[in-house]
Amino acid sequence: MKQMTGAQLIVRLLERQGVRTIAGIPGGAILPLYDALSGSDVIRHVLARHEQGAGFMAQGMARVSGRPEVCFASSGPGATNLVTAIADAMLDSIPMVAITGQVPLPMIGTDAFQEVDIYGITVPITKHNFLVRSATELLEVIPEAFRLAMSGRPGPVLVDVPKDVQNQLIEIETLPEPAEPDPAPVLDLAAIERAAEMINAAERPVLYLGGGVIHSGASQQAVTLAEQASLPTTMTLMGLGALPLDHPLSIGMLGMHAARYTNFVLEEADLLICVGARFDDRAIGKAAQFCPNANIIHIDVDPSELHKIKTAHVAINGDVAKVLDALLPQVKVKLRDAWLAQVDGLRNRYPMEMPARDDPRSHYGLIHAVASALDDEAIITTDVGQHQMWVAQAYPFRRPRQWLTSGGLGTMGFGMPAAVGAALAAPERTVVCFSGDGSLLMNIQELATLAEEGLNVKIVLMNNNSLGLVYQQQNLFYGKRVFASKYRGAPNFLRIAEGFGIAAVDLDAAANPAETLAQALSAPGPCLIHASIDREQFVFPMVPPGAANTEMIGG
Amino acid sequence: MIEQVAEPLEQAGITKVVLELDVNNHPGVMSHICNLFARRAFNVEGILCMPTPNTDRSRIWLLVFEDRRLEQMILQLEKLVDVLAVRRHGAEHEVFVRLEQFFH
Ligand SMILES: Cc1ncc(C[n+]2csc(CCOP(=O)(O)OP(=O)(O)O)c2C)c(N)n1
């Protein structure tokens, strides 16, 4: 029998769950938990400078480790500052446990100082959430939060803990076992057999891989399936890295900013095998006109994704790695010479155009130069905007979890704190964050955290002194009425970085930018690498809003 | 970023459907369920909730109009952690009919 406080119990349970790093910011309502955390020998706390930064650090760790990671915030403004990072985790299915302090139970509902109903606020943006009413409940709630975050389709869980519950003393006989993910859904063998028959009978099949392949660790199976059945393979923004981009069967990313040939190949398909993807509007364009001639096999761990946007001919609910394992022995080896030749023909006729790819002062050239200076061990994060799409188009992703980006929510400010989280989870790797000047300013304060931790994070700032993607839309779709998208001031990012104690290099001033870049990337520790980008460069090709994927403009 | 251009929402059908939910009886369950319908822009015509005697469960009855999205709504309901089972009945189910006398 052991006596401890609710706060000490939380820390014990987190330790037993394998949590080793927590990002957060303390405040009145969570001080008992911080006091307990200060006594932990195994958990390291990383002090963020804004709770959104802490949330994205936890996400960065989780996107690299694949396990639920934790962030802490106090009640009221601390908790509301986490909201964007939680919503982002929800839309990209990232396992995360957010723990917030709350005013004491008797004060809930009295509009107490820093009282906010974070439980109510996070109902629509979490897989599940808890308001804990006694220290005893923690014995169930904490493991349950981890179980939910990592079972099936992963996602964020919030646990709101009133201050008096943190202070409450309880007697504990035995601690609960750390949570394990639920067993995967039972395999639907009949559906898997039908899927294999359809793949074997198809003449022009295409494999369509999403983030679910990354989450379930199914890349190897996906590559084997592609090779065994000679399937041209496209990936969503979240699925990049599932198949190496330079694999002969890769046809690159699909959708709004795909290469033309990719969308044309999909148009020709007679069978679409969708694995761990969800027919998102940015990926498929006008749903009714997407893959008009194809039967659909849809494999997903979340049953509510099946038939949601497109009715599948065979829908298989299951963990995609397990389903593919069962499917593979039934899929015949095929060469599909004619179909692959047709794909090659389209690729040659409508390739991905990357003008000035060899000039590191251009956008594609800069991305290319970064890729040339790194190996596949590096982790790449981005913010949101043109730079994000250019990196998605141009960077040769070759392994799962190499690429971290805010896909579903598209949150500016994601990139740098997520890179900090990635570096915390994988300190031996180089982490590169491609950012825009708009996005970087959204969480610039985390440079202080980065400097303090001295992590190996390089920020490649593609500075067009504007909200480039907005500027692009206004030019293309709003009669060139450019409004609120060009900055009039121009902060000196080099001095900002230096002010935070972070090394900075300016590629604009470099005689040999590729060499300066390579040096900056290979020096240990944080660095900001600044490069001006021509504001008139747009992301092409582009599927205009509401159009079918084959109606691309530009490129 | 760019405005979404989608097909206009279908008018809700006129056929009524009664949903019967078994749920855990603890605070917050109703807010999860009501929030789900609200955020997916699916109208709930009637709602009724009572604890089931001698258990830690409650039963919730929902009256909704049938439309193309109802299947998706049921799948989403089934994903809620505190929803244990969802059963679907036709409009002839008497639970709301018998209540009508209290709504005059
Ligand atoms: C938090 C947030 N606010 C607004 C937007 C809308 N938005 C999308 S891209 C963009 C511009 C991004 O500018 P920048 O980071 O400089 O990148 P660029 O497009 O110039 O590469 C904006 C405002 C967003 N995605 N996220």
XYZ file of C-alpha atoms in Angstrom, chain A residues 113-454:
342
model
C -10.042 32.798 -12.616
C -8.629 30.992 -15.678
C -11.555 28.625 -15.829
C -12.426 27.527 -19.316
C -14.458 24.508 -20.369
C -11.628 22.844 -22.275
C -13.511 19.571 -22.059
C -16.421 21.094 -23.971
C -14.127 22.967 -26.344
C -12.226 19.838 -27.329
C -15.179 17.480 -27.817
C -15.145 17.930 -31.614
C -11.351 17.859 -32.000
C -10.357 14.844 -29.926
C -10.911 11.112 -30.305
C -12.121 11.293 -26.753
C -11.639 13.503 -23.727
C -11.950 13.288 -19.963
C -12.660 15.617 -17.076
C -11.261 13.750 -14.096
C -13.360 13.923 -10.939
C -11.230 12.035 -8.422
C -7.675 10.815 -8.047
C -8.924 7.226 -8.105
C -10.357 7.792 -11.576
C -6.843 8.521 -12.816
C -6.002 4.834 -12.424
C -8.410 4.167 -15.254
C -8.366 7.402 -17.209
C -4.624 7.722 -17.866
C -4.127 4.226 -19.356
C -7.439 4.600 -21.169
C -6.257 7.872 -22.725
C -3.179 6.124 -24.127
C -5.158 3.101 -25.285
C -7.576 5.317 -27.194
C -4.847 7.525 -28.661
C -3.033 4.549 -30.203
C -5.830 2.085 -31.037
C -7.335 1.760 -34.485
C -7.041 5.102 -36.202
C -4.746 7.095 -33.908
C -5.663 10.527 -32.607
C -5.463 13.029 -29.765
C -7.002 12.551 -26.320
C -7.343 15.294 -23.733
C -7.345 14.745 -19.971
C -8.442 17.743 -17.903
C -7.389 17.410 -14.260
C -8.716 19.824 -11.610
C -6.103 21.117 -9.216
C -7.691 19.520 -6.145
C -7.682 16.152 -7.901
C -3.950 16.617 -8.501
C -3.474 17.296 -4.787
C -5.803 14.575 -3.523
C -4.057 11.804 -1.565
C -4.888 8.221 -2.404
C -3.784 4.837 -1.234
C -2.707 2.550 -4.017
C -2.252 -1.199 -3.834
C -1.133 -1.869 -7.362
C -0.672 0.353 -10.332
C -2.527 -0.534 -13.518
C -0.573 -2.081 -16.369
C 0.530 0.329 -19.103
C -2.014 0.525 -21.894
C -1.669 -1.544 -25.042
C -3.423 -0.791 -28.300
C -6.607 -2.744 -28.955
C -6.224 -5.816 -31.123
C -6.739 -5.057 -34.813
C -10.170 -5.758 -36.317
C -10.766 -9.372 -37.337
C -9.681 -9.967 -40.926
C -12.492 -10.154 -43.445
C -11.043 -13.049 -45.419
C -13.882 -13.202 -47.932
C -13.447 -9.534 -48.824
C -9.681 -9.952 -49.034
C -10.153 -12.848 -51.451
C -12.463 -10.749 -53.617
C -9.941 -7.916 -53.566
C -7.197 -10.284 -54.739
C -9.425 -11.519 -57.571
C -10.102 -7.954 -58.644
C -6.406 -7.078 -58.618
C -5.556 -10.224 -60.572
C -8.266 -9.498 -63.147
C -7.587 -5.778 -63.541
C -5.856 -4.426 -66.615
C -5.040 -0.909 -65.493
C -4.879 -0.960 -61.683
C -3.461 1.898 -59.602
C -2.398 1.718 -55.952
C -3.312 4.792 -53.891
C -1.494 5.035 -50.533
C -2.394 7.391 -47.693
C -1.187 8.298 -44.238
C -2.759 5.131 -42.847
C 0.064 3.153 -44.463
C 2.580 5.185 -42.471
C 0.583 4.931 -39.229
C 0.206 1.189 -39.415
C 3.809 0.582 -40.472
C 2.668 -1.031 -43.713
C 5.104 0.545 -46.173
C 6.998 -2.652 -46.740
C 3.821 -4.559 -47.531
C 2.651 -1.754 -49.801
C 5.919 -1.803 -51.750
C 5.716 -5.598 -52.065
C 2.150 -5.376 -53.321
C 3.112 -2.750 -55.882
C 6.058 -4.812 -57.119
C 4.300 -8.163 -57.120
C 1.353 -6.924 -59.157
C 3.200 -4.174 -61.086
C 0.964 -1.438 -59.766
C 1.667 2.195 -60.598
C 1.472 3.799 -57.172
C 0.397 7.260 -56.117
C 0.607 8.732 -52.627
C -1.332 11.398 -50.797
C 0.409 14.286 -49.051
C 0.277 12.229 -45.844
C 1.427 9.056 -47.570
C 4.664 10.437 -49.055
C 7.555 8.161 -48.185
C 5.441 4.989 -48.170
C 7.054 4.120 -51.506
C 10.335 5.791 -52.482
C 9.534 8.631 -54.848
C 12.157 7.421 -57.318
C 10.849 3.851 -57.314
C 10.027 2.937 -60.916
C 6.408 2.258 -59.962
C 5.918 5.582 -58.170
C 3.751 8.077 -59.988
C 4.159 10.687 -57.253
C 1.611 12.593 -55.238
C -1.925 12.895 -56.580
C -4.398 15.723 -56.435
C -4.407 19.477 -56.448
C -0.680 19.921 -57.047
C 0.139 16.600 -58.664
C 2.152 16.244 -61.827
C -0.205 16.184 -64.781
C 0.616 12.612 -65.699
C -0.308 11.375 -62.229
C -3.859 12.632 -62.502
C -4.082 11.365 -66.092
C -2.945 7.877 -65.049
C -5.712 7.837 -62.423
C -8.186 8.860 -65.102
C -7.257 5.738 -67.098
C -7.382 3.309 -64.187
C -9.844 0.436 -64.228
C -9.131 -0.456 -60.603
C -8.157 1.803 -57.715
C -6.726 0.141 -54.629
C -7.003 2.700 -51.860
C -4.972 1.828 -48.778
C -5.193 3.976 -45.649
C -6.396 7.047 -47.523
C -9.704 8.850 -47.301
C -10.530 10.428 -50.676
C -9.869 13.910 -49.301
C -11.032 16.745 -51.564
C -7.486 18.065 -52.056
C -6.449 14.643 -53.285
C -9.344 13.698 -55.536
C -10.806 16.988 -56.794
C -14.400 16.710 -57.866
C -15.415 13.378 -56.340
C -17.875 12.359 -59.045
C -15.211 12.698 -61.737
C -12.375 11.020 -59.875
C -11.232 7.745 -61.450
C -14.393 7.585 -63.517
C -13.643 4.161 -64.992
C -12.333 2.409 -61.925
C -13.684 -0.149 -59.547
C -12.585 0.634 -56.020
C -11.036 -1.473 -53.302
C -10.821 0.494 -50.064
C -8.844 -0.726 -47.057
C -9.018 1.308 -43.845
C -8.913 0.781 -40.101
C -11.696 3.321 -39.588
C -15.018 1.831 -40.740
C -16.581 5.279 -41.113
C -14.137 6.105 -43.926
C -15.395 3.243 -46.077
C -18.002 4.419 -48.602
C -17.876 7.931 -47.087
C -16.928 9.825 -50.246
C -16.740 7.093 -52.885
C -18.675 3.851 -52.737
C -16.198 0.980 -52.760
C -16.791 -2.252 -54.660
C -14.858 -4.072 -51.996
C -14.476 -2.380 -48.621
C -12.173 -3.939 -46.064
C -12.117 -2.720 -42.499
C -8.837 -3.622 -40.881
C -5.325 -2.679 -39.967
C -3.788 -2.078 -43.366
C -0.535 -3.919 -42.592
C -2.465 -7.025 -41.520
C -4.853 -6.824 -44.449
C -1.967 -6.505 -46.910
C -0.183 -9.436 -45.248
C -3.253 -11.566 -45.879
C -3.771 -10.187 -49.365
C -0.227 -10.602 -50.699
C -0.133 -14.415 -51.037
C -3.272 -14.276 -53.164
C -2.032 -11.594 -55.552
C -0.516 -12.996 -58.724
C 2.848 -11.841 -60.003
C 2.154 -9.823 -63.137
C 4.307 -7.717 -65.400
C 1.575 -5.590 -66.976
C 3.879 -4.437 -69.743
C 1.165 -2.707 -71.714
C -0.224 -0.727 -68.786
C 3.191 0.293 -67.491
C 4.156 1.375 -70.995
C 1.006 3.481 -71.147
C 1.929 5.032 -67.772
C 5.436 5.761 -69.045
C 3.963 7.347 -72.134
C 1.857 9.685 -70.005
C 4.828 10.417 -67.756
C 6.959 11.374 -70.741
C 4.260 13.514 -72.265
C 3.076 15.264 -69.096
C 6.021 15.145 -66.690
C 6.475 17.076 -63.482
C 8.007 20.330 -64.687
C 10.580 21.772 -62.326
C 12.064 24.825 -63.943
C 15.486 25.953 -62.714
C 15.902 22.741 -60.748
C 19.670 23.161 -60.833
C 19.690 26.727 -59.565
C 19.753 26.827 -55.746
C 18.432 30.385 -55.845
C 15.127 29.136 -57.255
C 12.485 27.378 -55.175
C 12.800 23.922 -56.741
C 16.556 24.331 -56.959
C 16.826 25.142 -53.268
C 14.793 22.075 -52.292
C 16.869 19.981 -54.629
C 20.093 21.345 -53.142
C 18.890 20.555 -49.612
C 18.033 16.998 -50.675
C 21.436 16.580 -52.334
C 23.216 17.660 -49.178
C 21.318 15.188 -46.975
C 20.730 11.454 -46.898
C 17.487 9.597 -46.266
C 18.100 9.554 -42.523
C 17.176 13.241 -42.307
C 13.675 14.260 -41.267
C 11.864 16.959 -43.221
C 9.097 19.103 -41.766
C 7.257 21.995 -43.394
C 4.981 24.823 -42.582
C 1.977 25.565 -44.768
C 1.876 27.389 -48.053
C 3.612 27.330 -51.402
C 6.863 26.119 -49.886
C 5.045 23.103 -48.450
C 3.627 22.112 -51.818
C 6.942 22.641 -53.589
C 8.685 20.390 -51.073
C 5.936 17.781 -51.432
C 6.405 17.885 -55.210
C 10.176 17.996 -55.337
C 11.752 16.300 -52.336
C 12.749 12.667 -52.921
C 11.076 11.053 -49.912
C 12.237 7.500 -49.566
C 11.095 6.214 -46.208
C 8.064 6.436 -43.935
C 8.206 9.048 -41.147
C 10.814 11.013 -43.082
C 8.204 13.664 -43.878
C 6.139 15.574 -41.298
C 3.594 18.074 -42.527
C 0.269 19.472 -41.439
C -2.042 17.926 -44.008
C -5.634 17.937 -42.831
C -5.697 21.182 -40.902
C -2.971 22.936 -42.897
C -1.676 24.870 -39.914
C 0.854 27.632 -40.457
C 3.253 27.518 -37.521
C 3.435 23.722 -37.459
C 6.854 23.274 -38.985
C 9.400 24.602 -36.528
C 7.970 23.269 -33.247
C 7.236 19.949 -34.976
C 10.893 19.885 -36.048
C 11.921 20.498 -32.441
C 9.719 17.552 -31.420
C 11.200 15.380 -34.165
C 14.704 16.217 -32.975
C 13.734 15.415 -29.386
C 12.492 11.997 -30.510
C 15.433 11.342 -32.837
C 18.399 13.397 -31.622
C 20.806 11.539 -33.891
C 19.076 12.742 -37.062
C 19.292 16.039 -38.885
C 15.883 17.705 -38.970
C 15.139 20.281 -41.644
C 12.108 22.551 -41.465
C 11.141 24.243 -44.705
C 9.190 27.338 -43.766
C 7.707 30.485 -45.260
C 8.094 33.939 -43.793
C 4.389 34.019 -42.931
C 4.370 30.633 -41.233
C 7.626 31.038 -39.352
C 6.299 34.140 -37.630
C 3.362 32.159 -36.266
C 5.504 30.245 -33.784
C 8.794 32.139 -33.955
C 9.017 32.163 -30.161
C 9.972 28.476 -30.244
C 13.388 29.536 -31.525
C 14.058 30.179 -27.850
C 13.193 26.567 -27.004
C 15.287 25.354 -29.920
C 18.286 27.421 -28.823
C 17.938 26.214 -25.254
C 17.803 22.568 -26.265
C 20.554 23.008 -28.882
